[in-house]
GROMACS .gro file of C-alpha atoms in nm:
model
  349
    1MET     CA    1  -1.824  -3.392   2.725
    2LYS     CA    2  -1.456  -3.314   2.759
    3LYS     CA    3  -1.369  -3.015   2.970
    4PHE     CA    4  -1.203  -2.729   2.783
    5VAL     CA    5  -1.040  -2.429   2.950
    6SER     CA    6  -0.970  -2.120   2.744
    7GLY     CA    7  -0.935  -1.749   2.803
    8MET     CA    8  -1.109  -1.669   2.476
    9ILE     CA    9  -1.466  -1.795   2.473
   10ALA     CA   10  -1.547  -1.688   2.117
   11GLY     CA   11  -1.287  -1.916   1.958
   12ILE     CA   12  -1.236  -1.659   1.690
   13GLY     CA   13  -0.973  -1.845   1.493
   14ILE     CA   14  -0.795  -1.531   1.382
   15SER     CA   15  -0.461  -1.695   1.452
   16ALA     CA   16  -0.331  -2.033   1.550
   17CYS     CA   17  -0.231  -1.932   1.901
   18THR     CA   18  -0.445  -1.958   2.215
   19ILE     CA   19  -0.491  -1.644   2.418
   20VAL     CA   20  -0.500  -1.700   2.794
   21PHE     CA   21  -0.579  -1.436   3.053
   22ALA     CA   22  -0.389  -1.460   3.381
   23SER     CA   23  -0.711  -1.418   3.581
   24PRO     CA   24  -0.985  -1.505   3.576
   25SER     CA   25  -0.994  -1.806   3.343
   26LEU     CA   26  -1.316  -1.930   3.189
   27GLN     CA   27  -1.435  -2.288   3.191
   28ALA     CA   28  -1.594  -2.413   2.872
   29TYR     CA   29  -1.661  -2.750   2.709
   30LEU     CA   30  -1.601  -2.899   2.366
   31PHE     CA   31  -1.935  -2.911   2.191
   32PRO     CA   32  -1.912  -3.142   1.884
   33SER     CA   33  -2.149  -2.997   1.627
   34LYS     CA   34  -2.237  -2.996   1.260
   35VAL     CA   35  -2.309  -2.635   1.166
   36THR     CA   36  -2.468  -2.546   0.831
   37VAL     CA   37  -2.538  -2.193   0.707
   38HIS     CA   38  -2.849  -2.154   0.489
   39MET     CA   39  -2.859  -1.837   0.284
   40ASP     CA   40  -3.046  -1.738  -0.034
   41GLY     CA   41  -3.143  -2.096  -0.110
   42ALA     CA   42  -2.788  -2.225  -0.077
   43HIS     CA   43  -2.622  -2.397   0.214
   44SER     CA   44  -2.264  -2.427   0.335
   45GLN     CA   45  -2.125  -2.645   0.610
   46LEU     CA   46  -1.866  -2.496   0.845
   47ASP     CA   47  -1.520  -2.652   0.859
   48LEU     CA   48  -1.488  -2.738   1.227
   49ILE     CA   49  -1.230  -3.017   1.215
   50ASN     CA   50  -0.952  -2.813   1.372
   51ASN     CA   51  -1.170  -2.539   1.517
   52PRO     CA   52  -1.437  -2.701   1.734
   53VAL     CA   53  -1.747  -2.535   1.869
   54ILE     CA   54  -1.733  -2.478   2.245
   55ASN     CA   55  -2.006  -2.443   2.504
   56TYR     CA   56  -1.982  -2.176   2.768
   57ASN     CA   57  -2.263  -2.096   3.007
   58ASN     CA   58  -2.504  -2.300   2.792
   59LYS     CA   59  -2.425  -2.099   2.482
   60ALA     CA   60  -2.249  -2.233   2.173
   61TYR     CA   61  -1.952  -2.034   2.040
   62ILE     CA   62  -1.858  -2.086   1.675
   63PRO     CA   63  -1.511  -1.997   1.536
   64LEU     CA   64  -1.555  -1.665   1.356
   65ARG     CA   65  -1.310  -1.755   1.079
   66ALA     CA   66  -1.503  -2.070   0.990
   67PHE     CA   67  -1.830  -1.876   0.996
   68SER     CA   68  -1.697  -1.592   0.777
   69ASP     CA   69  -1.565  -1.841   0.521
   70ALA     CA   70  -1.906  -2.006   0.504
   71VAL     CA   71  -2.090  -1.680   0.433
   72ASN     CA   72  -1.827  -1.538   0.195
   73ALA     CA   73  -1.733  -1.265   0.443
   74GLU     CA   74  -1.391  -1.122   0.515
   75VAL     CA   75  -1.269  -1.108   0.875
   76THR     CA   76  -0.967  -0.909   0.987
   77TYR     CA   77  -0.786  -0.881   1.319
   78SER     CA   78  -0.569  -0.604   1.463
   79PRO     CA   79  -0.390  -0.617   1.798
   80PRO     CA   80  -0.488  -0.371   2.073
   81SER     CA   81  -0.405  -0.010   1.993
   82SER     CA   82  -0.508   0.343   2.084
   83ALA     CA   83  -0.750   0.346   1.790
   84SER     CA   84  -0.942   0.052   1.943
   85ASP     CA   85  -0.929   0.180   2.301
   86GLY     CA   86  -0.664  -0.076   2.395
   87LYS     CA   87  -0.877  -0.370   2.282
   88SER     CA   88  -0.831  -0.625   2.004
   89ALA     CA   89  -1.007  -0.506   1.689
   90ILE     CA   90  -1.207  -0.758   1.484
   91ASP     CA   91  -1.375  -0.639   1.164
   92LEU     CA   92  -1.621  -0.849   0.966
   93TYR     CA   93  -1.696  -0.739   0.609
   94VAL     CA   94  -2.023  -0.890   0.491
   95SER     CA   95  -2.181  -0.851   0.148
   96SER     CA   96  -2.490  -1.007  -0.005
   97GLU     CA   97  -2.300  -1.038  -0.331
   98SER     CA   98  -2.045  -1.301  -0.422
   99PRO     CA   99  -1.689  -1.198  -0.336
  100GLY     CA  100  -1.580  -1.297  -0.685
  101VAL     CA  101  -1.231  -1.410  -0.769
  102THR     CA  102  -0.947  -1.339  -0.527
  103LEU     CA  103  -0.648  -1.188  -0.707
  104GLU     CA  104  -0.291  -1.254  -0.601
  105ASP     CA  105   0.037  -1.130  -0.744
  106THR     CA  106   0.279  -1.385  -0.888
  107ASP     CA  107   0.512  -1.362  -0.587
  108GLY     CA  108   0.234  -1.395  -0.332
  109TYR     CA  109   0.285  -1.062  -0.154
  110VAL     CA  110  -0.082  -0.961  -0.142
  111SER     CA  111  -0.434  -1.089  -0.211
  112VAL     CA  112  -0.720  -0.869  -0.330
  113SER     CA  113  -1.087  -0.965  -0.290
  114ARG     CA  114  -1.428  -0.801  -0.335
  115LEU     CA  115  -1.295  -0.583  -0.615
  116SER     CA  116  -1.548  -0.331  -0.739
  117VAL     CA  117  -1.510  -0.060  -1.006
  118ILE     CA  118  -1.727   0.248  -0.947
  119LYS     CA  119  -1.766   0.418  -1.284
  120ASP     CA  120  -1.950   0.726  -1.151
  121THR     CA  121  -1.647   0.832  -0.949
  122ASP     CA  122  -1.373   0.664  -1.158
  123SER     CA  123  -1.256   0.467  -0.857
  124ILE     CA  124  -1.194   0.109  -0.749
  125THR     CA  125  -1.250  -0.050  -0.409
  126GLY     CA  126  -1.170  -0.382  -0.248
  127ILE     CA  127  -1.009  -0.562   0.043
  128LEU     CA  128  -0.633  -0.608   0.036
  129ARG     CA  129  -0.462  -0.869   0.253
  130VAL     CA  130  -0.086  -0.869   0.320
  131ASN     CA  131   0.066  -1.217   0.281
  132LYS     CA  132   0.439  -1.130   0.288
  133GLU     CA  133   0.654  -0.840   0.405
  134LEU     CA  134   0.614  -0.563   0.145
  135SER     CA  135   0.918  -0.354   0.246
  136GLY     CA  136   0.790  -0.040   0.077
  137ARG     CA  137   0.691  -0.203  -0.252
  138ILE     CA  138   0.417  -0.057  -0.470
  139ILE     CA  139   0.096  -0.243  -0.557
  140GLU     CA  140  -0.072  -0.204  -0.896
  141ILE     CA  141  -0.417  -0.321  -1.004
  142HIS     CA  142  -0.466  -0.359  -1.380
  143ALA     CA  143  -0.776  -0.390  -1.595
  144VAL     CA  144  -0.692  -0.631  -1.877
  145GLY     CA  145  -0.873  -0.640  -2.213
  146LYS     CA  146  -0.956  -0.946  -2.424
  147ASP     CA  147  -0.634  -0.901  -2.623
  148ASN     CA  148  -0.435  -0.905  -2.295
  149THR     CA  149  -0.353  -0.535  -2.320
  150ILE     CA  150  -0.375  -0.323  -2.004
  151THR     CA  151  -0.672  -0.087  -2.038
  152GLY     CA  152  -0.649   0.067  -1.691
  153SER     CA  153  -0.413   0.080  -1.394
  154THR     CA  154  -0.393   0.231  -1.049
  155VAL     CA  155  -0.139   0.240  -0.767
  156ILE     CA  156  -0.203   0.133  -0.409
  157LEU     CA  157   0.067   0.220  -0.160
  158PRO     CA  158   0.153  -0.044   0.101
  159PRO     CA  159  -0.141  -0.066   0.342
  160SER     CA  160  -0.109   0.068   0.694
  161LYS     CA  161  -0.301   0.083   1.021
  162ASP     CA  162  -0.248   0.372   1.261
  163SER     CA  163   0.028   0.497   1.025
  164ALA     CA  164   0.226   0.174   1.079
  165PRO     CA  165   0.274  -0.084   0.802
  166ALA     CA  166   0.012  -0.358   0.802
  167ALA     CA  167   0.156  -0.684   0.934
  168ASN     CA  168   0.142  -1.016   0.755
  169GLY     CA  169  -0.211  -1.157   0.763
  170GLU     CA  170  -0.377  -0.820   0.816
  171ALA     CA  171  -0.631  -0.684   0.569
  172ILE     CA  172  -0.763  -0.336   0.494
  173THR     CA  173  -1.030  -0.189   0.270
  174PHE     CA  174  -0.905   0.050   0.001
  175THR     CA  175  -1.040   0.300  -0.248
  176ALA     CA  176  -0.819   0.433  -0.527
  177PRO     CA  177  -0.866   0.643  -0.843
  178PHE     CA  178  -0.922   0.420  -1.144
  179TYR     CA  179  -0.967   0.514  -1.508
  180ALA     CA  180  -0.997   0.252  -1.783
  181ARG     CA  181  -0.962   0.325  -2.154
  182GLY     CA  182  -1.155   0.021  -2.265
  183LEU     CA  183  -1.358  -0.274  -2.145
  184ALA     CA  184  -1.198  -0.503  -1.889
  185ASP     CA  185  -1.212  -0.877  -1.950
  186SER     CA  186  -1.026  -0.949  -1.624
  187TYR     CA  187  -0.815  -0.787  -1.353
  188GLU     CA  188  -0.467  -0.858  -1.216
  189VAL     CA  189  -0.253  -0.741  -0.925
  190VAL     CA  190   0.119  -0.669  -0.961
  191VAL     CA  191   0.374  -0.581  -0.690
  192ARG     CA  192   0.680  -0.376  -0.794
  193ASP     CA  193   0.986  -0.238  -0.619
  194THR     CA  194   0.895   0.109  -0.741
  195TRP     CA  195   0.758   0.308  -1.037
  196GLY     CA  196   0.396   0.194  -1.014
  197VAL     CA  197   0.174   0.329  -1.294
  198MET     CA  198  -0.168   0.491  -1.278
  199TYR     CA  199  -0.372   0.578  -1.588
  200THR     CA  200  -0.562   0.908  -1.585
  201GLU     CA  201  -0.819   1.091  -1.793
  202GLY     CA  202  -0.581   1.380  -1.839
  203PHE     CA  203  -0.424   1.628  -1.598
  204HIS     CA  204  -0.242   1.958  -1.567
  205ASP     CA  205   0.060   1.987  -1.339
  206GLY     CA  206   0.231   2.321  -1.295
  207PHE     CA  207   0.547   2.144  -1.177
  208LEU     CA  208   0.604   2.001  -1.527
  209THR     CA  209   0.833   2.206  -1.750
  210ASP     CA  210   0.745   2.006  -2.063
  211VAL     CA  211   0.488   1.756  -2.185
  212ALA     CA  212   0.650   1.499  -1.956
  213GLY     CA  213   0.904   1.494  -1.675
  214LEU     CA  214   0.985   1.435  -1.310
  215VAL     CA  215   0.778   1.596  -1.035
  216PHE     CA  216   0.944   1.626  -0.694
  217GLY     CA  217   0.723   1.846  -0.476
  218ARG     CA  218   0.817   1.961  -0.129
  219PRO     CA  219   0.803   1.642   0.080
  220ALA     CA  220   0.513   1.624   0.320
  221VAL     CA  221   0.552   1.558   0.690
  222ASN     CA  222   0.421   1.221   0.807
  223GLU     CA  223   0.316   1.275   1.166
  224GLY     CA  224   0.231   0.909   1.224
  225VAL     CA  225   0.592   0.796   1.200
  226ARG     CA  226   0.762   1.129   1.279
  227GLY     CA  227   0.939   1.188   0.954
  228ILE     CA  228   0.951   1.351   0.613
  229ALA     CA  229   0.765   1.162   0.340
  230PRO     CA  230   0.896   1.240  -0.011
  231VAL     CA  231   0.687   1.191  -0.325
  232LEU     CA  232   0.853   1.145  -0.663
  233GLU     CA  233   0.660   1.092  -0.987
  234PHE     CA  234   0.727   1.078  -1.359
  235LYS     CA  235   0.431   1.217  -1.549
  236ASN     CA  236   0.345   1.181  -1.915
  237GLY     CA  237   0.095   1.456  -1.987
  238SER     CA  238   0.089   1.382  -2.359
  239LYS     CA  239  -0.217   1.228  -2.524
  240ASP     CA  240   0.023   0.988  -2.696
  241ASP     CA  241   0.229   0.700  -2.562
  242ILE     CA  242   0.596   0.791  -2.535
  243VAL     CA  243   0.917   0.587  -2.523
  244ILE     CA  244   1.184   0.731  -2.293
  245ASP     CA  245   1.556   0.665  -2.271
  246PRO     CA  246   1.671   0.486  -1.951
  247LEU     CA  247   1.630   0.721  -1.655
  248GLN     CA  248   1.839   0.673  -1.338
  249VAL     CA  249   1.734   0.864  -1.025
  250GLU     CA  250   1.901   0.867  -0.683
  251TYR     CA  251   1.735   0.997  -0.366
  252GLU     CA  252   1.944   1.148  -0.085
  253VAL     CA  253   1.912   1.301   0.261
  254VAL     CA  254   2.191   1.550   0.336
  255ARG     CA  255   2.315   1.713   0.657
  256ILE     CA  256   2.434   2.073   0.607
  257ASP     CA  257   2.692   2.202   0.858
  258SER     CA  258   2.897   2.521   0.811
  259GLY     CA  259   2.861   2.502   0.436
  260LYS     CA  260   2.970   2.137   0.422
  261GLU     CA  261   2.731   1.860   0.322
  262GLU     CA  262   2.723   1.497   0.434
  263VAL     CA  263   2.497   1.235   0.279
  264ILE     CA  264   2.331   1.044   0.562
  265TYR     CA  265   2.091   0.838   0.348
  266SER     CA  266   2.077   0.747  -0.020
  267ARG     CA  267   1.883   0.512  -0.243
  268ARG     CA  268   1.930   0.447  -0.612
  269LEU     CA  269   1.598   0.369  -0.780
  270PRO     CA  270   1.551   0.103  -1.048
  271LEU     CA  271   1.570   0.236  -1.403
  272LEU     CA  272   1.256   0.383  -1.556
  273GLN     CA  273   1.259   0.327  -1.931
  274GLY     CA  274   1.066   0.224  -2.240
  275LEU     CA  275   0.697   0.273  -2.316
  276LEU     CA  276   0.499   0.507  -2.092
  277PRO     CA  277   0.124   0.519  -2.167
  278ALA     CA  278  -0.046   0.847  -2.256
  279GLU     CA  279  -0.162   1.064  -1.964
  280SER     CA  280  -0.009   0.830  -1.706
  281ILE     CA  281   0.166   0.885  -1.374
  282TYR     CA  282   0.451   0.667  -1.248
  283SER     CA  283   0.501   0.680  -0.871
  284ALA     CA  284   0.830   0.597  -0.701
  285LYS     CA  285   0.787   0.466  -0.346
  286LEU     CA  286   1.050   0.652  -0.145
  287PRO     CA  287   1.098   0.574   0.225
  288VAL     CA  288   0.997   0.818   0.497
  289TRP     CA  289   1.305   0.981   0.649
  290ASP     CA  290   1.262   0.921   1.024
  291PHE     CA  291   1.527   1.171   1.138
  292LYS     CA  292   1.791   0.897   1.170
  293ASP     CA  293   2.142   0.897   1.027
  294LYS     CA  294   2.312   0.612   0.842
  295GLU     CA  295   2.397   0.446   1.176
  296GLY     CA  296   2.036   0.455   1.292
  297LYS     CA  297   2.091   0.731   1.548
  298THR     CA  298   1.854   1.026   1.585
  299VAL     CA  299   2.002   1.334   1.420
  300LYS     CA  300   2.077   1.658   1.600
  301PRO     CA  301   1.886   1.981   1.532
  302GLY     CA  302   2.016   2.174   1.235
  303LYS     CA  303   1.987   2.218   0.862
  304TYR     CA  304   1.906   1.923   0.634
  305ALA     CA  305   1.803   1.869   0.274
  306VAL     CA  306   1.620   1.599   0.080
  307GLN     CA  307   1.711   1.585  -0.287
  308ILE     CA  308   1.706   1.383  -0.606
  309LYS     CA  309   1.999   1.339  -0.843
  310ALA     CA  310   1.888   1.288  -1.202
  311PRO     CA  311   1.992   1.395  -1.552
  312SER     CA  312   1.902   1.754  -1.636
  313SER     CA  313   1.744   1.645  -1.966
  314LEU     CA  314   1.594   1.331  -2.121
  315ASN     CA  315   1.525   1.212  -2.475
  316PHE     CA  316   1.197   1.048  -2.572
  317SER     CA  317   0.998   0.961  -2.883
  318TYR     CA  318   0.627   0.951  -2.960
  319LYS     CA  319   0.506   0.597  -3.025
  320SER     CA  320   0.260   0.697  -3.300
  321SER     CA  321   0.494   0.910  -3.512
  322GLY     CA  322   0.841   0.809  -3.399
  323GLU     CA  323   0.928   1.178  -3.362
  324THR     CA  324   1.214   1.231  -3.115
  325GLN     CA  325   1.223   1.519  -2.866
  326THR     CA  326   1.424   1.627  -2.565
  327ILE     CA  327   1.290   1.735  -2.229
  328GLU     CA  328   1.535   2.018  -2.168
  329LYS     CA  329   1.455   2.058  -1.797
  330LEU     CA  330   1.358   1.721  -1.655
  331SER     CA  331   1.249   1.845  -1.310
  332ARG     CA  332   1.151   2.192  -1.193
  333TYR     CA  333   1.262   2.113  -0.835
  334THR     CA  334   1.529   1.870  -0.719
  335ARG     CA  335   1.602   1.979  -0.360
  336TRP     CA  336   1.418   2.094  -0.048
  337GLU     CA  337   1.582   2.221   0.272
  338TYR     CA  338   1.462   2.207   0.632
  339ASP     CA  339   1.576   2.373   0.956
  340LEU     CA  340   1.489   2.106   1.211
  341THR     CA  341   1.443   2.191   1.579
  342ALA     CA  342   1.476   1.950   1.871
  343ARG     CA  343   1.100   1.959   1.920
  344GLN     CA  344   1.034   1.870   1.556
  345ILE     CA  345   1.274   1.581   1.570
  346ASN     CA  346   1.147   1.441   1.900
  347ASP     CA  347   0.775   1.510   1.868
  348GLY     CA  348   0.713   1.536   1.495
  349PHE     CA  349   0.568   1.841   1.325
   0.00000   0.00000   0.00000
């Protein structure tokens, strides 16, 4: 047998690189093998062409990735972190059921597997893998009927681990609210820049001033990344589909000093327009403000505001009747102010 020296005796196969410890190293041997998994009357042979079995201390070590593929399991890897006590984290998701079809958006940003709709709780679960940098995009999962109409939709925000964005190749499990208005013949995943839609079974929101409109609640504080996390939604509380005129919204962070205001961050959102399904919520993915100015420098203590700039009113029509109406006050709140201290800026809230 050929001698094989590696610092990682399990040969996990999570990535293409070899991990070597400075000391001590472990001496193992290539162990040419044909490995077959027998399960529930079926059998599957492991792909070991580029990931050979090794022998260490008279024990055979099989690449975990090859094994998980053979048993229809999902394996994920995360680098050492405080959550894993400074060790590499390897998670193996095993199910006795078939994983079903893996969904992927048309641009290849994400893959979704082991999708399961739980009717008792109106929710959907699955495993989402990041294939490309998402850069704050929004992920939608649609239920599609036989006539290719969308019968249900939910929004999944970009996945994260330890409050940091999941890196390419990482996977997480997710659970999201999901309500379908008809039978699903198939499912699809869509990645958008913003304005992801979620269908609901009806809701009441005291922030709405009309049957529909913008909701900009006081932004929450995201302790994981030390910043202010804004949430902006357009809600259609009507039991009818509506068609809205083009809506342009701009998000800003403002420094307030002696009565003068300076915009230190701004983002113009893509237009929201056209048909909005009944009792639906459109979410705009706004970035967390990390207490940095436009030059990337940490701001000084003082008074700041986060705000949206949008039309005060908006015209829309009901799809069923064609009746046109105007939302006279599009958003109850458009601005929130903060007095930030040095401790808040440096340590988070």
